[in-house]
Coordinates of C-alpha atoms in Angstrom, one line a residue:
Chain I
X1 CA 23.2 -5.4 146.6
X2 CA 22.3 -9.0 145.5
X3 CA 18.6 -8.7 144.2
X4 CA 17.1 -11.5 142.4
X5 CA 19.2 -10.2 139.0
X6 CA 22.2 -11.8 141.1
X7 CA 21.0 -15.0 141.5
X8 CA 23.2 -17.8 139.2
X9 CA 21.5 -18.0 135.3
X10 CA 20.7 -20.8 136.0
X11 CA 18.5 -20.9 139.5
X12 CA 16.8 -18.0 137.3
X13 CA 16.3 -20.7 134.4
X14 CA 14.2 -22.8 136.6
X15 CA 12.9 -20.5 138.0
X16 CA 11.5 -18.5 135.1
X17 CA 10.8 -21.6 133.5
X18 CA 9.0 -23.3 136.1
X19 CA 6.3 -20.2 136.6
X20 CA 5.6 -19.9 132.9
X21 CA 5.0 -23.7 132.4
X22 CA 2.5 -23.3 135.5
X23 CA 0.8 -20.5 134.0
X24 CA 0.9 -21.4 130.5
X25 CA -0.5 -24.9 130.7
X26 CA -2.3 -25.6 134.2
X27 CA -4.7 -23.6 133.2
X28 CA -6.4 -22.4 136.4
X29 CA -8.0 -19.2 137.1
X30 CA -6.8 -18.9 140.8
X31 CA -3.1 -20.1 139.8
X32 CA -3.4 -17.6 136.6
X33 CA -4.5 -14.3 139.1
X34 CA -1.4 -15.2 141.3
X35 CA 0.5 -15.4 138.3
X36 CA -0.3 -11.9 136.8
X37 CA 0.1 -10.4 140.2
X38 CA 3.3 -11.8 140.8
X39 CA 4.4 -10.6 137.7
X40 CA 3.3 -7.3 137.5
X41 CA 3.8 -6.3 141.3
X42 CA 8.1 -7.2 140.0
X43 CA 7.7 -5.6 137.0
X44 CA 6.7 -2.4 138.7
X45 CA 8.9 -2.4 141.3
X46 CA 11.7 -2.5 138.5
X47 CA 10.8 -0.9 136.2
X48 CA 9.4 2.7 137.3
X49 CA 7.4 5.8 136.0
X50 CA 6.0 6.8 132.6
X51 CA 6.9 3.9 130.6
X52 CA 5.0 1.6 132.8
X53 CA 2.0 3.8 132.8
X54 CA 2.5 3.7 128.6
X55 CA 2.8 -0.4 129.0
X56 CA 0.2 -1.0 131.4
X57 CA -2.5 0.9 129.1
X58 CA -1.4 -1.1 126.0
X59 CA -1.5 -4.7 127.8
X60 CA -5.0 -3.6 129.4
X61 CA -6.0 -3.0 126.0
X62 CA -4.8 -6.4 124.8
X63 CA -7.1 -7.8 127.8
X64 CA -9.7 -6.6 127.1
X65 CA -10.0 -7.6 123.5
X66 CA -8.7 -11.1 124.1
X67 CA -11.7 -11.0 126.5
X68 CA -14.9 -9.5 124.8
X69 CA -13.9 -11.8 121.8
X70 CA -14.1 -15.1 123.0
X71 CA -17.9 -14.9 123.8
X72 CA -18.2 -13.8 120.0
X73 CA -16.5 -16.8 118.7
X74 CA -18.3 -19.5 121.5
X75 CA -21.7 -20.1 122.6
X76 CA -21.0 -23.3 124.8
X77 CA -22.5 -22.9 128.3
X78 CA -25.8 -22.9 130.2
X79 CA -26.3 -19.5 131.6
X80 CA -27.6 -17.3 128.7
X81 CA -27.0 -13.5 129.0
X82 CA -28.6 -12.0 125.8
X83 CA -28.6 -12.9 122.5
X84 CA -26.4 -11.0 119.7
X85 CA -27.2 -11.5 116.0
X86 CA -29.1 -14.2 117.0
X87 CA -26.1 -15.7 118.6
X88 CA -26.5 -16.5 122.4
X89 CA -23.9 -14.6 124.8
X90 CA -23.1 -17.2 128.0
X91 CA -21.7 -16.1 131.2
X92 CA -19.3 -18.9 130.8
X93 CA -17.4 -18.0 127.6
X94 CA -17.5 -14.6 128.9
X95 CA -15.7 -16.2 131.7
X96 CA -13.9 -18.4 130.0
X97 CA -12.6 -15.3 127.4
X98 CA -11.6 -13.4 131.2
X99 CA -9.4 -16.2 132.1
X100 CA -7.5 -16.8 128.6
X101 CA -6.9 -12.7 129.2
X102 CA -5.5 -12.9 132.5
X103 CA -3.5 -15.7 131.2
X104 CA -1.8 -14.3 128.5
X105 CA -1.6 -10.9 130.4
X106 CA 0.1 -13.0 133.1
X107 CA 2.7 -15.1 130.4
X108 CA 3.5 -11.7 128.5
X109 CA 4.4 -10.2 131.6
X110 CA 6.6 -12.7 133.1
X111 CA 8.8 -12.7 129.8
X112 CA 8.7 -8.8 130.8
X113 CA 10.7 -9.6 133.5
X114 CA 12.5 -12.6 132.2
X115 CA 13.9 -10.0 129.5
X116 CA 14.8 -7.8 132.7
X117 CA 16.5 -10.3 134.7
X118 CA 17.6 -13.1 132.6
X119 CA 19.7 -10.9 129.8
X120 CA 20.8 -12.0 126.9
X121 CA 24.7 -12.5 128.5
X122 CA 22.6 -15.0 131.0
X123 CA 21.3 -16.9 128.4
X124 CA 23.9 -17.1 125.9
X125 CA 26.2 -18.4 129.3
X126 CA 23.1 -21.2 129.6
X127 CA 23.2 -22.0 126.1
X128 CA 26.9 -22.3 125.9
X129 CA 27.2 -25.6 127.8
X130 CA 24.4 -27.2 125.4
X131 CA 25.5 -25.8 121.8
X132 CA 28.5 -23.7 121.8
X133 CA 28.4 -23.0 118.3
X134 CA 24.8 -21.7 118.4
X135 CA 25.9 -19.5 121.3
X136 CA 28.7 -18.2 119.9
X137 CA 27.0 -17.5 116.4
X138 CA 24.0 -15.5 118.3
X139 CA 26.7 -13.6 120.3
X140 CA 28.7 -12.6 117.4
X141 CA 25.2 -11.8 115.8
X142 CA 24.5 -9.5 118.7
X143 CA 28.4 -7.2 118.7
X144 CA 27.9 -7.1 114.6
X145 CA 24.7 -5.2 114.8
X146 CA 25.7 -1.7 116.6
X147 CA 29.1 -2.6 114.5
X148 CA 27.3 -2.5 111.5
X149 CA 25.5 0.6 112.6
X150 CA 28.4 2.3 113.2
X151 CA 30.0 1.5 110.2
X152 CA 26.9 2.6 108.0
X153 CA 27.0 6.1 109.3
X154 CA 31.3 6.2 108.5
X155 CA 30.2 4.9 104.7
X156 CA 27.2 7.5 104.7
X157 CA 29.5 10.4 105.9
X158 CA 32.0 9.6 103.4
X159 CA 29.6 9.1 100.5
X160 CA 28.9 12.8 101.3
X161 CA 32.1 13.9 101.3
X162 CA 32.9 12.2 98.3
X163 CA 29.3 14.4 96.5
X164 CA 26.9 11.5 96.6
X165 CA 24.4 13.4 98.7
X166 CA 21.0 12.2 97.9
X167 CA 18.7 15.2 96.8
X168 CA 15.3 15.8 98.2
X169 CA 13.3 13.1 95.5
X170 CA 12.9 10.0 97.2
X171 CA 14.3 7.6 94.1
X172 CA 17.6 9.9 95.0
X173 CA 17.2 8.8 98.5
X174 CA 16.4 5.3 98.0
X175 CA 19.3 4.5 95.5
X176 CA 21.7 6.3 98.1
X177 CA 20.8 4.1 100.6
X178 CA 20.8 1.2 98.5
X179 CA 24.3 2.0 98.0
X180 CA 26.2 2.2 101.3
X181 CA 23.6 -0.8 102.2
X182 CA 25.7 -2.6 99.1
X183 CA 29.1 -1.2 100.6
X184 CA 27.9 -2.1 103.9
X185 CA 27.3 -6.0 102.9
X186 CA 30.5 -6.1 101.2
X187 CA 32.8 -4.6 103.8
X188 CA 30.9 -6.4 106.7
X189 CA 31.8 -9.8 104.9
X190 CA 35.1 -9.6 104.1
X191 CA 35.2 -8.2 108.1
X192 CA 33.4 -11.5 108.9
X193 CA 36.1 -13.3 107.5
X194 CA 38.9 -11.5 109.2
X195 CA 37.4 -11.9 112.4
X196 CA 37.0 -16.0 111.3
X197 CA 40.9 -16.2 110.7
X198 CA 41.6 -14.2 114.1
X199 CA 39.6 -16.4 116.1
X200 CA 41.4 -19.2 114.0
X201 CA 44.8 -18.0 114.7
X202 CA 44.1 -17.7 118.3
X203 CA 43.0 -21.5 118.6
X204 CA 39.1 -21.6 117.9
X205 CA 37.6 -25.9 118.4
X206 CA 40.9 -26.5 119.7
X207 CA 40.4 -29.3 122.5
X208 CA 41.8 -28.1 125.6
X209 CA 40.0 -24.9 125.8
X210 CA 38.1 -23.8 128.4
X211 CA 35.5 -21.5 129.1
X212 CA 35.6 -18.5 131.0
X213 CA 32.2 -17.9 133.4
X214 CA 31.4 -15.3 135.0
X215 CA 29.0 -16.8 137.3
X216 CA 29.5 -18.9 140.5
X217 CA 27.0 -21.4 142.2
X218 CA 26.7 -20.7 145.7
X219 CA 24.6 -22.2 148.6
X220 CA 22.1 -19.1 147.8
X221 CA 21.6 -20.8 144.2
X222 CA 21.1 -24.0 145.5
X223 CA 18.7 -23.0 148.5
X224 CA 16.5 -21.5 146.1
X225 CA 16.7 -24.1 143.5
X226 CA 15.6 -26.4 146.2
X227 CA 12.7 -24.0 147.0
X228 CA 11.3 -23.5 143.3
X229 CA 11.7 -27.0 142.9
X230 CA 9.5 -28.1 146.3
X231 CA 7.0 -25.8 145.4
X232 CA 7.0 -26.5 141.5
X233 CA 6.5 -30.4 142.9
X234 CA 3.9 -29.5 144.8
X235 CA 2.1 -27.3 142.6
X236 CA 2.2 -30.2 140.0
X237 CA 1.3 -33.3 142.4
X238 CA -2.0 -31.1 143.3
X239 CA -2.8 -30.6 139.6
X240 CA -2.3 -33.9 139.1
X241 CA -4.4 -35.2 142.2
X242 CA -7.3 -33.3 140.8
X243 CA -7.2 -30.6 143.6
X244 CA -7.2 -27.7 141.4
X245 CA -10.0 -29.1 138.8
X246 CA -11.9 -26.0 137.1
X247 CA -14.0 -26.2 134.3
X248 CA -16.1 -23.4 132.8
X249 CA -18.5 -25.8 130.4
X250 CA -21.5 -25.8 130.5
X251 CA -21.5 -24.7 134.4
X252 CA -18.9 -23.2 136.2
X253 CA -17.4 -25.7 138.7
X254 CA -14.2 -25.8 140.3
X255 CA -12.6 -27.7 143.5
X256 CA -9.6 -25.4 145.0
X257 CA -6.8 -26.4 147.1
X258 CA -5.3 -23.3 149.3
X259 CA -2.1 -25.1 150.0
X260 CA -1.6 -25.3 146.2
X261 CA -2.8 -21.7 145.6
X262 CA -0.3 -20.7 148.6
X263 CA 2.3 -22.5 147.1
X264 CA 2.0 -21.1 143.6
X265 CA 1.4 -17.4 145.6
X266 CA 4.8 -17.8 147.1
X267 CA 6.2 -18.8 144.1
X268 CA 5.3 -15.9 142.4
X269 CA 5.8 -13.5 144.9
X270 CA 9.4 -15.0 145.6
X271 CA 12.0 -12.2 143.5
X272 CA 9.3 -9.8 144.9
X273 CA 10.2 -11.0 148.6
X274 CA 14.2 -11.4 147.7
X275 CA 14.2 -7.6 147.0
X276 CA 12.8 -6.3 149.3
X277 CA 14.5 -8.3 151.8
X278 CA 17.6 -6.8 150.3
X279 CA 16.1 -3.6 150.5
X280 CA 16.1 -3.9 154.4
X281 CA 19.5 -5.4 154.6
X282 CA 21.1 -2.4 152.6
X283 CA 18.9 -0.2 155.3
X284 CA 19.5 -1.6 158.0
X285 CA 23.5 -2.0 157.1
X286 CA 23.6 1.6 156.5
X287 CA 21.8 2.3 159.8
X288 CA 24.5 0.3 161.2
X289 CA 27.5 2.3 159.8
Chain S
X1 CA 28.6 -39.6 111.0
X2 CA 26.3 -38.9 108.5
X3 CA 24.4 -42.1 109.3
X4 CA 24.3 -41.3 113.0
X5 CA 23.1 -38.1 112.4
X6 CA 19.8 -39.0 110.4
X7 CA 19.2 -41.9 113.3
X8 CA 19.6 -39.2 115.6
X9 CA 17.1 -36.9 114.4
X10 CA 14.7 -39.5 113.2
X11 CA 14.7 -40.9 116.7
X12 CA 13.8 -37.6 117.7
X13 CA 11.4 -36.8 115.7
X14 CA 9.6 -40.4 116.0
X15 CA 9.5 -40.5 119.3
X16 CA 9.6 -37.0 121.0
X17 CA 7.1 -35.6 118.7
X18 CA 4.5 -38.5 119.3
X19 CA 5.5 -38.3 123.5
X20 CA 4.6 -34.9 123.9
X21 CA 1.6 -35.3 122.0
X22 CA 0.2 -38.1 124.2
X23 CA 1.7 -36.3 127.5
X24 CA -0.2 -33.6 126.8
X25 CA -3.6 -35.3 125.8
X26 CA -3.1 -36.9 129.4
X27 CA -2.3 -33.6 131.2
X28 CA -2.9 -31.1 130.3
X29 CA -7.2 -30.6 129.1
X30 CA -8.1 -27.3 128.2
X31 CA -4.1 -25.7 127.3
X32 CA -3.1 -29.0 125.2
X33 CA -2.9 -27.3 122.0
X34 CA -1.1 -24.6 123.4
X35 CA 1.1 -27.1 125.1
X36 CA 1.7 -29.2 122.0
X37 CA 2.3 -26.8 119.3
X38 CA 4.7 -25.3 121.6
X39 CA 6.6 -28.3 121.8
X40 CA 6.4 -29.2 118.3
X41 CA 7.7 -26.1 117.0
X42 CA 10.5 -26.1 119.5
X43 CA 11.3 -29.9 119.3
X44 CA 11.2 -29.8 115.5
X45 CA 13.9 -27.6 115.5
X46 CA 16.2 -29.5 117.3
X47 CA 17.7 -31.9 115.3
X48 CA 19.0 -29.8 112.8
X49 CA 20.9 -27.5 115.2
X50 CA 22.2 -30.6 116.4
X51 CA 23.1 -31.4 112.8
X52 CA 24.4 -27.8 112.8
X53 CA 26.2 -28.7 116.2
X54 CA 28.0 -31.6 115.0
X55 CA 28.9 -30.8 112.0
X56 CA 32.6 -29.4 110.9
X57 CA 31.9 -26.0 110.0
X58 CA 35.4 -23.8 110.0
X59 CA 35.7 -20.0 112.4
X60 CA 34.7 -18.2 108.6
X61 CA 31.9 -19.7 107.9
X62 CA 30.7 -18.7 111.6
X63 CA 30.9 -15.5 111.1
X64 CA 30.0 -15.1 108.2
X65 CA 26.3 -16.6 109.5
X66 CA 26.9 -14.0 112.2
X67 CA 27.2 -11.6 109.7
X68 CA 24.2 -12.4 107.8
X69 CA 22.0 -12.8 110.8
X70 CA 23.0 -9.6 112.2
X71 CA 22.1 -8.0 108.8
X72 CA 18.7 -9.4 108.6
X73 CA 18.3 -8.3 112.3
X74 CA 19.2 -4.7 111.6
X75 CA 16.7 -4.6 108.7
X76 CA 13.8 -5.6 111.3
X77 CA 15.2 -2.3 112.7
X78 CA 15.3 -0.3 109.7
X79 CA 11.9 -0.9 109.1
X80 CA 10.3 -1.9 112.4
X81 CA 8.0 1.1 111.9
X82 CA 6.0 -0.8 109.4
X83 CA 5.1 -3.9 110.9
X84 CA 4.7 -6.6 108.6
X85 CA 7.7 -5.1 106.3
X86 CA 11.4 -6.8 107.2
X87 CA 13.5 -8.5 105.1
X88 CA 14.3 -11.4 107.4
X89 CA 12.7 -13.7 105.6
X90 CA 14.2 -12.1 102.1
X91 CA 18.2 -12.9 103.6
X92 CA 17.1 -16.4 104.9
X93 CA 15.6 -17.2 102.1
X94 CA 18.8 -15.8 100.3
X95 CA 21.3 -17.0 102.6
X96 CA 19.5 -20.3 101.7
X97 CA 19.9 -20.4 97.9
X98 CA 23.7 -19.4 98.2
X99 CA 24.9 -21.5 101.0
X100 CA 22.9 -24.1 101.6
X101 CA 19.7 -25.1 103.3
X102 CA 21.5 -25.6 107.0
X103 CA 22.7 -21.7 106.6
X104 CA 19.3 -20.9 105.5
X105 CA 18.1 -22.5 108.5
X106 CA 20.1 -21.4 111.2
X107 CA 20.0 -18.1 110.0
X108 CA 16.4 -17.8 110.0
X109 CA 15.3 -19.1 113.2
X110 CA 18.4 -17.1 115.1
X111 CA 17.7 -14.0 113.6
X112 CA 14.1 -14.7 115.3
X113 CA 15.9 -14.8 118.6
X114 CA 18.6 -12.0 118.4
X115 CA 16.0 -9.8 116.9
X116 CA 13.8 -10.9 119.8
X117 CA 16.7 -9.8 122.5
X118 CA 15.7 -6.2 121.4
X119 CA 11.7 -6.8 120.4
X120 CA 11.0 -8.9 123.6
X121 CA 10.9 -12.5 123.6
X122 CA 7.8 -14.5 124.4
X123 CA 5.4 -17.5 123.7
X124 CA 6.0 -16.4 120.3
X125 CA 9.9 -16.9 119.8
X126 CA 10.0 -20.7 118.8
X127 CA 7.4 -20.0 116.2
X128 CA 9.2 -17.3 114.7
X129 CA 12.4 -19.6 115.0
X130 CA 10.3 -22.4 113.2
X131 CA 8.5 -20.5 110.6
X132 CA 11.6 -18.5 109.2
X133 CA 13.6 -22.0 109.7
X134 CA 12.0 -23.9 107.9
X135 CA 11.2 -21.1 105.3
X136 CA 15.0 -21.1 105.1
X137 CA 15.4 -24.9 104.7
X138 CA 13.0 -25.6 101.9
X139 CA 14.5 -22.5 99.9
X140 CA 17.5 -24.3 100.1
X141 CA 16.2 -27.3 99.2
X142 CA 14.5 -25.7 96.0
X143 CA 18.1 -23.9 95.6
X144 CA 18.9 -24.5 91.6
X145 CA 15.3 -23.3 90.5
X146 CA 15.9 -20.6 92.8
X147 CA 18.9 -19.3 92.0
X148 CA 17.9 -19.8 87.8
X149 CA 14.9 -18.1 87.5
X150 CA 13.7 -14.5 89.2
X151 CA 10.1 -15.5 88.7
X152 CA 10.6 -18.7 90.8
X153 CA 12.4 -16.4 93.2
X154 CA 9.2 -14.0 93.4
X155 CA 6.8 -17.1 93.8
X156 CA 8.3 -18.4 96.8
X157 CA 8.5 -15.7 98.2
X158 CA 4.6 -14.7 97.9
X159 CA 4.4 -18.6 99.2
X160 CA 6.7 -17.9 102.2
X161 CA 4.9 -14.5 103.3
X162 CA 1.4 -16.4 103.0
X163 CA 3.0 -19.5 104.9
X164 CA 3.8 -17.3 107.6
X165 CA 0.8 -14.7 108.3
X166 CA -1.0 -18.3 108.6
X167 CA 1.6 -19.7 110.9
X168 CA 1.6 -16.6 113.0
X169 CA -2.2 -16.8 113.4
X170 CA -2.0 -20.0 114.4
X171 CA -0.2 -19.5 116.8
X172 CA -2.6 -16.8 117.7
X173 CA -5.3 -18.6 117.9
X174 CA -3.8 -21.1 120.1
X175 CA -3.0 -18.9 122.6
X176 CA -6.0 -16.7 122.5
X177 CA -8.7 -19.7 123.2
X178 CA -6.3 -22.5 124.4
X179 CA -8.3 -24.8 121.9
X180 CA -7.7 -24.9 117.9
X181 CA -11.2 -22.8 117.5
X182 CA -11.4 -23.0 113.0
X183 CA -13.8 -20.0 112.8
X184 CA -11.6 -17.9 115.0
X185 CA -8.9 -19.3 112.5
X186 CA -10.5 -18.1 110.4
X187 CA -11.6 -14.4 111.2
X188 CA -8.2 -13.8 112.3
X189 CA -6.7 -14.9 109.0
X190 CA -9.6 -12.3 107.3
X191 CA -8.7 -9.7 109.3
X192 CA -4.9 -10.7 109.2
X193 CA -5.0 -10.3 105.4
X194 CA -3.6 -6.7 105.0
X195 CA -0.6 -8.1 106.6
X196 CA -0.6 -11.1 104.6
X197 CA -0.2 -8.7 101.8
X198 CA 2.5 -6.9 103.4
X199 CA 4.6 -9.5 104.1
X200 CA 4.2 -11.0 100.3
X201 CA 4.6 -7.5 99.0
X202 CA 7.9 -7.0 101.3
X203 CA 9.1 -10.3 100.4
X204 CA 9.2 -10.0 97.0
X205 CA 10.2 -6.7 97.2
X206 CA 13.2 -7.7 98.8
X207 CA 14.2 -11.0 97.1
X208 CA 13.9 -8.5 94.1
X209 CA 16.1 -5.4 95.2
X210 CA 18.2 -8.0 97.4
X211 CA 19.0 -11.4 95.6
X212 CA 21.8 -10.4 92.7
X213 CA 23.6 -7.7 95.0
X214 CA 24.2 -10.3 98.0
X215 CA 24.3 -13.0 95.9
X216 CA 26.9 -11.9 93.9
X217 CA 28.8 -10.7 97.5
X218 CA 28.1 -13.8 99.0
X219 CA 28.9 -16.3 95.7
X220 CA 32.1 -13.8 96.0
X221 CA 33.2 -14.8 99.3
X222 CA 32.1 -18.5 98.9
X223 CA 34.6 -18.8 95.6
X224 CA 37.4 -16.9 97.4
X225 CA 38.0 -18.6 100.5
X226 CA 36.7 -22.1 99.5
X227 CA 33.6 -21.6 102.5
X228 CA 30.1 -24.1 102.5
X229 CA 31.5 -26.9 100.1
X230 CA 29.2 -29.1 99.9

């Protein structure tokens, strides 16, 4: 299998971040539907059953608040609905509220997937070649955390065995805790600094080290960089030409190109279309066996 | 070096900032605020993780800002079922006092982004990373009264936990209208104000319960293996 997940970290870089800049600050209703279809239609097809259901309801939830409340908060526009304590309700902000809602239902679930594909191994590996240090402190950050879990339950066990069991009342509880979280600090310190002298002793901002990557650029990468990059141009030069003009105040008026709509579409669609073309191939190679 | 290192980040800072701001007037109409906070929180962080970057800083003293951040990170966890109640901003703002304001830094704004890797990141992350930051920084900045007095301690937390419930609805309101609308401002910071409690209450609670034991640890460490001279 080579689904999108297997494309290199950083054709998904681009890619990720090319679609959330487009979203997040072109600011155009048509472009923004594409967007949250895109992103949900991937998001679904990786991420199965229940807890989408669960997610789904709590983003539609979040949409529809972020919608009904802009109206509240602005009366600009011409086309008055009703008035509401005296305040007049416009089809416009009602409008404009709909499309800040699909917007940020669109950005919140592209990181969905960015947090799917582009894991935190990915990004440290990106990260590496601009600040090492930062990467390796966030990494080390990330293997001390189930470490220190771990090692809390071993102190809490043998605070037990040793007869400091916290009874039932809660100051009991609270002052047991506090004190494997005190043994805890200490030991995970003095741990720190054995694991600074190893890395020491084994030749840590020495010069002629090198890195080891698990991740090779191949002519996939680079076709698809290529792609994301055409369409991002594109996408951008029509924005910029005025083809994708919208503007909800105090009348709704918008000019719309399709080419850049298609564009921004295919974009969107694009790690849909990988995997299922990889769906096929896996078929039809099996089909072939 | 030291030279070179405030013309880098002035540079920066004098000319980024002020770009982006412009660019994005230009650009982009109705998301520019969106577009520019963004940037600002995320460019103003820069120069001092370059500083970090370049500066000597020896395999310990790594991990022992590891360490630190992970802690903070696991107490998101511990308490993530109240959700204005974490201690991150108590260990920055620790971390800060004891080692300096460039620990207090770094290990505020990462423990925004390794606590994100299990939260979700989003829009939200370099806000986090700049609001804990900088919380971190000018702690460490303010490090002797600080580190004297428990009441001093106490106020800046209350100041930090206010600092950032208005941060945070910033940001909301940014994102929710694309413009900077002030009487959204201000009906989410009304109806924010329950968690603006929470976080002071936490804070304080935390710098309290918190301060002397890690302190001490962390004065401990410092003393014993000669780590964050100055």
């Amino acid at each position: 299998m080579n689904g999108f997940e297997y494309f290199h970290p950083t054709a998904l870089a681009l890619y990720f971040a090319s679609v959330l800049f487009i979203t997040m600050f072109l600011s155009n209703p048509f472009l923004n539907v594409a967007a949250l279809v895109g992103a949900f239609v991937f998001y679904a097809k990786t991420k199965k059953g229940i807890c989408l259901v669960k997610e789904t309801g709590f983003s539609f939830l979040l949409f529809v608040l972020i919608a009904i409340t802009n109206p509240l908060f602005s009366h600009k526009g011409a086309t008055v609905l009703f008035f509401f304590n005296n305040n007049p309700i416009t089809l416009e902000s009602i409008l404009y509220g709909l499309n800040n809602a699909v917007m940020l239902t669109a950005v919140i679930y592209w990181f969905k997937c960015l947090n799917l594909v582009l894991t935190s191994d990915k990004l440290l590996y990106l990260l590496g070649n601009a600040s090492p240090k930062i990467a390796l402190l966030i990494s080390s950050a990330l293997r001390f955390i189930p470490l220190l879990k771990s090692q809390g339950e071993r102190i809490k066990a043998s605070q037990i065995t040793m007869g400091l069991y916290a009874s039932s009342a809660w100051t009991d509880k609270l002052k047991g805790t506090l004190r494997v979280c005190s043994a805890l600090i200490t030991w995970s310190l003095e741990n720190a600094i054995d694991t600074g002298s190893s890395m020491k002793a084994r030749g840590y901002g020495l010069k002629p080290r090198t890195h080891y990557s698990l991740y090779r650029f191949t002519r996939r990468d680079a076709l698809m960089m290529v792609l994301v990059a055409a369409l991002d141009i594109f996408v951008i030069f029509a924005f910029c030409a005025q083809w994708l003009e919208f503007s909800f105040y105090p009348l709704v008026s918008y000019v719309c190109s399709l080419s850049a709509l298609v564009a921004f579409a295919l974009l969107c669609l694009l790690p849909l279309i990988i995997e299922i073309k990889e769906d096929l191939m896996w078929k039809y190679c099996k089909s072939r066996i | 070096m030291n030279r070179r290192k405030n013309v880098a980040t002035f540079v920066l800072l004098a000319i980024a900032i002020p770009f982006v701001v412009i660019v994005g007037a230009l650009v982009f109409k109705e998301r520019y605020y969106a577009f520019v906070s963004l940037c600002v929180a995320f460019l103003s962080c820069i120069p001092l993780f370059y500083a970090f970057e370049r500066r000597e800083s020896s395999s310990k003293e790594l991990a022992v800002l590891a360490v630190m951040i992970a802690i903070s990170v696991c107490g998101r966890f511990i308490f993530s079922f109240l959700p204005g109640f974490k201690p991150v901003t108590a260990i920055t703002v620790i971390c800060a006092v004891y080692l300096g304001k460039e620990a207090g830094f770094v290990v505020g704004s990462l423990s925004a982004v390794v606590s994100n890797f299990y939260f979700g990141q989003g829009p939200w992350t370099p806000f986090q990373m700049f609001a804990w930051g900088f919380l971190g920084f000018i702690a460490g900045l303010l490090c002797s009264p600080l580190k004297k007095s428990r009441a001093a301690l106490c106020i800046y937390g209350a100041f930090a936990g206010i600092a950032f419930s208005l941060l945070m609805d910033v940001w909301a309101t940014l994102w929710a209208d694309g413009a900077f609308n002030l009487q959204r401002y201000a009906a989410l910071a009304v109806s924010a104000i329950p968690l603006t409690v929470e976080y002071v209450v936490s804070n304080v609670i935390f710098l309290l319960l918190l301060s002397n034991p890690i302190g001490e640890k962390l004065e401990r460490i410092k003393n014993k293996y000669g780590l964050f001279a100055v």
